[in-house]
PDB file of C-alpha atoms in Angstrom:
ATOM      1  CA  ILE A   1      13.254 -10.531   6.082  1.00  0.00           C
ATOM      2  CA  PRO A   2      12.757 -13.731   4.083  1.00  0.00           C
ATOM      3  CA  ALA A   3      11.579 -12.927  -0.003  1.00  0.00           C
ATOM      4  CA  SER A   4       8.549 -15.154   0.666  1.00  0.00           C
ATOM      5  CA  PHE A   5       7.430 -13.294   3.558  1.00  0.00           C
ATOM      6  CA  MET A   6       7.705  -9.844   1.464  1.00  0.00           C
ATOM      7  CA  ILE A   7       5.925 -11.534  -1.448  1.00  0.00           C
ATOM      8  CA  ALA A   8       3.040 -12.730   1.019  1.00  0.00           C
ATOM      9  CA  GLN A   9       2.610  -9.390   2.180  1.00  0.00           C
ATOM     10  CA  ALA A  10       2.156  -7.793  -0.976  1.00  0.00           C
ATOM     11  CA  ALA A  11      -0.337 -10.495  -2.000  1.00  0.00           C
ATOM     12  CA  HIS A  12      -2.325  -9.875   1.343  1.00  0.00           C
ATOM     13  CA  GLU A  13      -2.191  -6.002   1.040  1.00  0.00           C
ATOM     14  CA  SER A  14      -3.096  -6.097  -2.686  1.00  0.00           C
ATOM     15  CA  GLY A  15      -5.770  -8.813  -2.462  1.00  0.00           C
ATOM     16  CA  TRP A  16      -3.706 -11.283  -4.893  1.00  0.00           C
ATOM     17  CA  GLY A  17      -3.698  -8.044  -7.115  1.00  0.00           C
ATOM     18  CA  LYS A  18      -7.029  -7.402  -7.367  1.00  0.00           C
ATOM     19  CA  ARG A  19      -7.369  -4.260  -4.961  1.00  0.00           C
ATOM     20  CA  GLU A  20      -4.430  -2.343  -6.296  1.00  0.00           C
ATOM     21  CA  ILE A  21      -4.227   1.309  -5.080  1.00  0.00           C
ATOM     22  CA  LEU A  22      -4.770   3.092  -7.931  1.00  0.00           C
ATOM     23  CA  ASN A  23      -3.646   6.740  -9.188  1.00  0.00           C
ATOM     24  CA  LYS A  24      -6.587   9.364  -9.714  1.00  0.00           C
ATOM     25  CA  ASP A  25      -6.320   8.370 -13.670  1.00  0.00           C
ATOM     26  CA  GLY A  26      -6.969   4.756 -12.824  1.00  0.00           C
ATOM     27  CA  SER A  27      -3.265   3.937 -13.543  1.00  0.00           C
ATOM     28  CA  SER A  28      -1.610   1.670 -11.134  1.00  0.00           C
ATOM     29  CA  SER A  29       0.413   3.065  -8.038  1.00  0.00           C
ATOM     30  CA  PHE A  30       2.263   0.340  -8.076  1.00  0.00           C
ATOM     31  CA  ASN A  31       2.072  -0.107  -4.117  1.00  0.00           C
ATOM     32  CA  VAL A  32       1.214  -3.274  -3.284  1.00  0.00           C
ATOM     33  CA  PHE A  33       2.617  -3.207   0.368  1.00  0.00           C
ATOM     34  CA  GLY A  34      -0.084  -0.220   1.051  1.00  0.00           C
ATOM     35  CA  ILE A  35       2.507   1.909   2.178  1.00  0.00           C
ATOM     36  CA  LYS A  36       0.994   5.392   3.362  1.00  0.00           C
ATOM     37  CA  ALA A  37       2.348   8.631   2.361  1.00  0.00           C
ATOM     38  CA  THR A  38       3.814   9.867   5.583  1.00  0.00           C
ATOM     39  CA  PRO A  39       4.111  13.709   5.828  1.00  0.00           C
ATOM     40  CA  GLY A  40       8.239  13.173   5.345  1.00  0.00           C
ATOM     41  CA  TRP A  41       7.184  11.529   1.926  1.00  0.00           C
ATOM     42  CA  THR A  42       8.312  13.899  -1.012  1.00  0.00           C
ATOM     43  CA  GLY A  43       7.478  11.549  -3.865  1.00  0.00           C
ATOM     44  CA  LYS A  44       4.022  10.960  -5.642  1.00  0.00           C
ATOM     45  CA  VAL A  45       0.695  10.305  -3.869  1.00  0.00           C
ATOM     46  CA  ALA A  46      -2.369   8.148  -4.553  1.00  0.00           C
ATOM     47  CA  GLU A  47      -5.472   8.998  -2.304  1.00  0.00           C
ATOM     48  CA  VAL A  48      -8.163   6.502  -1.941  1.00  0.00           C
ATOM     49  CA  GLN A  49     -10.609   5.351   0.390  1.00  0.00           C
ATOM     50  CA  THR A  50      -9.308   2.724   2.896  1.00  0.00           C
ATOM     51  CA  THR A  51     -10.787   0.735   5.767  1.00  0.00           C
ATOM     52  CA  GLU A  52      -8.969   1.624   8.824  1.00  0.00           C
ATOM     53  CA  TYR A  53      -9.892   0.263  12.370  1.00  0.00           C
ATOM     54  CA  VAL A  54     -10.160   3.008  15.360  1.00  0.00           C
ATOM     55  CA  ASP A  55     -10.718   1.566  18.875  1.00  0.00           C
ATOM     56  CA  GLY A  56     -11.275  -1.720  17.327  1.00  0.00           C
ATOM     57  CA  LYS A  57     -14.222  -0.589  14.641  1.00  0.00           C
ATOM     58  CA  ALA A  58     -14.008  -0.387  10.735  1.00  0.00           C
ATOM     59  CA  GLN A  59     -14.299   3.041   9.557  1.00  0.00           C
ATOM     60  CA  ARG A  60     -14.000   4.238   5.570  1.00  0.00           C
ATOM     61  CA  VAL A  61     -11.261   7.031   5.375  1.00  0.00           C
ATOM     62  CA  THR A  62      -9.721   8.650   2.556  1.00  0.00           C
ATOM     63  CA  ALA A  63      -5.739   8.355   2.890  1.00  0.00           C
ATOM     64  CA  LYS A  64      -2.885   9.369   0.821  1.00  0.00           C
ATOM     65  CA  PHE A  65      -0.552   6.410   0.139  1.00  0.00           C
ATOM     66  CA  ARG A  66       2.880   6.407  -1.785  1.00  0.00           C
ATOM     67  CA  ALA A  67       3.064   5.747  -5.560  1.00  0.00           C
ATOM     68  CA  TYR A  68       5.613   4.517  -7.646  1.00  0.00           C
ATOM     69  CA  GLY A  69       6.579   4.319 -11.200  1.00  0.00           C
ATOM     70  CA  SER A  70       7.067   0.435 -10.937  1.00  0.00           C
ATOM     71  CA  TYR A  71       6.936  -2.456  -8.601  1.00  0.00           C
ATOM     72  CA  GLU A  72      10.747  -2.575  -8.179  1.00  0.00           C
ATOM     73  CA  GLU A  73      10.874   0.805  -6.616  1.00  0.00           C
ATOM     74  CA  ALA A  74       7.735  -0.379  -4.390  1.00  0.00           C
ATOM     75  CA  PHE A  75       9.677  -3.361  -3.242  1.00  0.00           C
ATOM     76  CA  LYS A  76      12.830  -1.252  -2.848  1.00  0.00           C
ATOM     77  CA  ASP A  77      11.133   1.466  -0.571  1.00  0.00           C
ATOM     78  CA  TYR A  78       9.306  -1.249   1.396  1.00  0.00           C
ATOM     79  CA  ALA A  79      12.922  -3.006   2.034  1.00  0.00           C
ATOM     80  CA  ARG A  80      14.305   0.353   2.913  1.00  0.00           C
ATOM     81  CA  MET A  81      11.742   0.808   5.065  1.00  0.00           C
ATOM     82  CA  ILE A  82      11.586  -1.947   7.096  1.00  0.00           C
ATOM     83  CA  SER A  83      15.406  -1.764   7.284  1.00  0.00           C
ATOM     84  CA  SER A  84      15.918   1.448   8.521  1.00  0.00           C
ATOM     85  CA  ASN A  85      13.021   2.920  10.333  1.00  0.00           C
ATOM     86  CA  ASP A  86      13.869   2.054  13.953  1.00  0.00           C
ATOM     87  CA  ARG A  87       9.914   1.217  14.487  1.00  0.00           C
ATOM     88  CA  TYR A  88      10.697  -2.006  12.611  1.00  0.00           C
ATOM     89  CA  ARG A  89      13.868  -3.193  14.469  1.00  0.00           C
ATOM     90  CA  ASP A  90      11.961  -5.699  16.004  1.00  0.00           C
ATOM     91  CA  VAL A  91      10.291  -6.938  13.169  1.00  0.00           C
ATOM     92  CA  VAL A  92      13.163  -7.937  11.013  1.00  0.00           C
ATOM     93  CA  ALA A  93      14.603  -9.865  14.373  1.00  0.00           C
ATOM     94  CA  LYS A  94      11.501 -11.913  14.704  1.00  0.00           C
ATOM     95  CA  SER A  95      11.309 -12.538  11.179  1.00  0.00           C
ATOM     96  CA  GLY A  96      12.526 -16.244  11.994  1.00  0.00           C
ATOM     97  CA  THR A  97       8.909 -17.059  11.756  1.00  0.00           C
ATOM     98  CA  ALA A  98       5.814 -16.086   9.723  1.00  0.00           C
ATOM     99  CA  GLU A  99       3.822 -15.684  12.950  1.00  0.00           C
ATOM    100  CA  GLY A 100       6.769 -13.709  14.398  1.00  0.00           C
ATOM    101  CA  PHE A 101       7.149 -11.558  11.357  1.00  0.00           C
ATOM    102  CA  ALA A 102       3.296 -10.632  11.173  1.00  0.00           C
ATOM    103  CA  ARG A 103       2.871 -10.029  14.918  1.00  0.00           C
ATOM    104  CA  GLY A 104       5.924  -7.814  14.825  1.00  0.00           C
ATOM    105  CA  LEU A 105       4.508  -5.977  11.955  1.00  0.00           C
ATOM    106  CA  GLN A 106       1.230  -5.102  13.842  1.00  0.00           C
ATOM    107  CA  LYS A 107       2.778  -4.634  17.254  1.00  0.00           C
ATOM    108  CA  ALA A 108       4.859  -1.704  14.919  1.00  0.00           C
ATOM    109  CA  GLY A 109       1.880  -0.218  14.125  1.00  0.00           C
ATOM    110  CA  TYR A 110       2.041  -1.440   9.928  1.00  0.00           C
ATOM    111  CA  ALA A 111      -1.616  -1.830   9.931  1.00  0.00           C
ATOM    112  CA  THR A 112      -4.635  -0.649  11.721  1.00  0.00           C
ATOM    113  CA  ASP A 113      -6.654  -4.029  11.647  1.00  0.00           C
ATOM    114  CA  PRO A 114      -6.448  -6.099  14.591  1.00  0.00           C
ATOM    115  CA  GLU A 115      -6.563  -9.490  13.011  1.00  0.00           C
ATOM    116  CA  TYR A 116      -3.628  -8.369  10.573  1.00  0.00           C
ATOM    117  CA  ALA A 117      -0.865 -10.537  12.078  1.00  0.00           C
ATOM    118  CA  THR A 118      -3.244 -13.765  11.869  1.00  0.00           C
ATOM    119  CA  LYS A 119      -4.268 -12.750   8.412  1.00  0.00           C
ATOM    120  CA  LEU A 120      -0.817 -12.164   7.456  1.00  0.00           C
ATOM    121  CA  ALA A 121       0.845 -15.235   8.625  1.00  0.00           C
ATOM    122  CA  LYS A 122      -2.094 -17.277   7.141  1.00  0.00           C
ATOM    123  CA  VAL A 123      -1.099 -15.987   3.518  1.00  0.00           C
ATOM    124  CA  ILE A 124       2.925 -16.474   4.506  1.00  0.00           C
ATOM    125  CA  ASN A 125       2.203 -19.939   5.618  1.00  0.00           C
ATOM    126  CA  THR A 126       0.148 -20.559   2.260  1.00  0.00           C
ATOM    127  CA  THR A 127       2.666 -18.786  -0.093  1.00  0.00           C
ATOM    128  CA  MET A 128       5.453 -21.344   1.481  1.00  0.00           C
ATOM    129  CA  ARG A 129       3.680 -24.284   1.222  1.00  0.00           C
ATOM    130  CA  VAL A 130       3.237 -23.299  -2.488  1.00  0.00           C
ATOM    131  CA  GLN A 131       6.758 -22.824  -2.936  1.00  0.00           C
ATOM    132  CA  ARG A 132       7.602 -26.310  -1.366  1.00  0.00           C
ATOM    133  CA  ALA A 133       5.001 -28.210  -3.529  1.00  0.00           C
ATOM    134  CA  LEU A 134       6.503 -26.308  -7.041  1.00  0.00           C
ATOM    135  CA  ALA A 135      10.082 -26.848  -5.625  1.00  0.00           C
TER     136      ALA A 135
END
């Protein structure tokens, strides 16, 4: 997966750093990818209110998210999850374009927002345009 896709996804998930998932004490969970703490997760957890889409309708729910000790840990965990989880096999295979990557993530169930792929592809393409302009 291109690094620009990962950075764009972190930007999208965290609202460009303005909506980070916080621990109970207000400190950063460093979870800029919005990765939930599934039953197999044995690390720290941050429990926060979030919006989930159920049958296409937005609902506020409390959910548990993974908490990390640094952004480096978050990026490593994300890379490990995307590359080793069978659920995301097609995502990696279709990461040749922003749209293919974003649609693959949505199809694999990464997010419940029905517009997730469209929104993420837009952020990826914007990020790539900025990178090209600065090159």
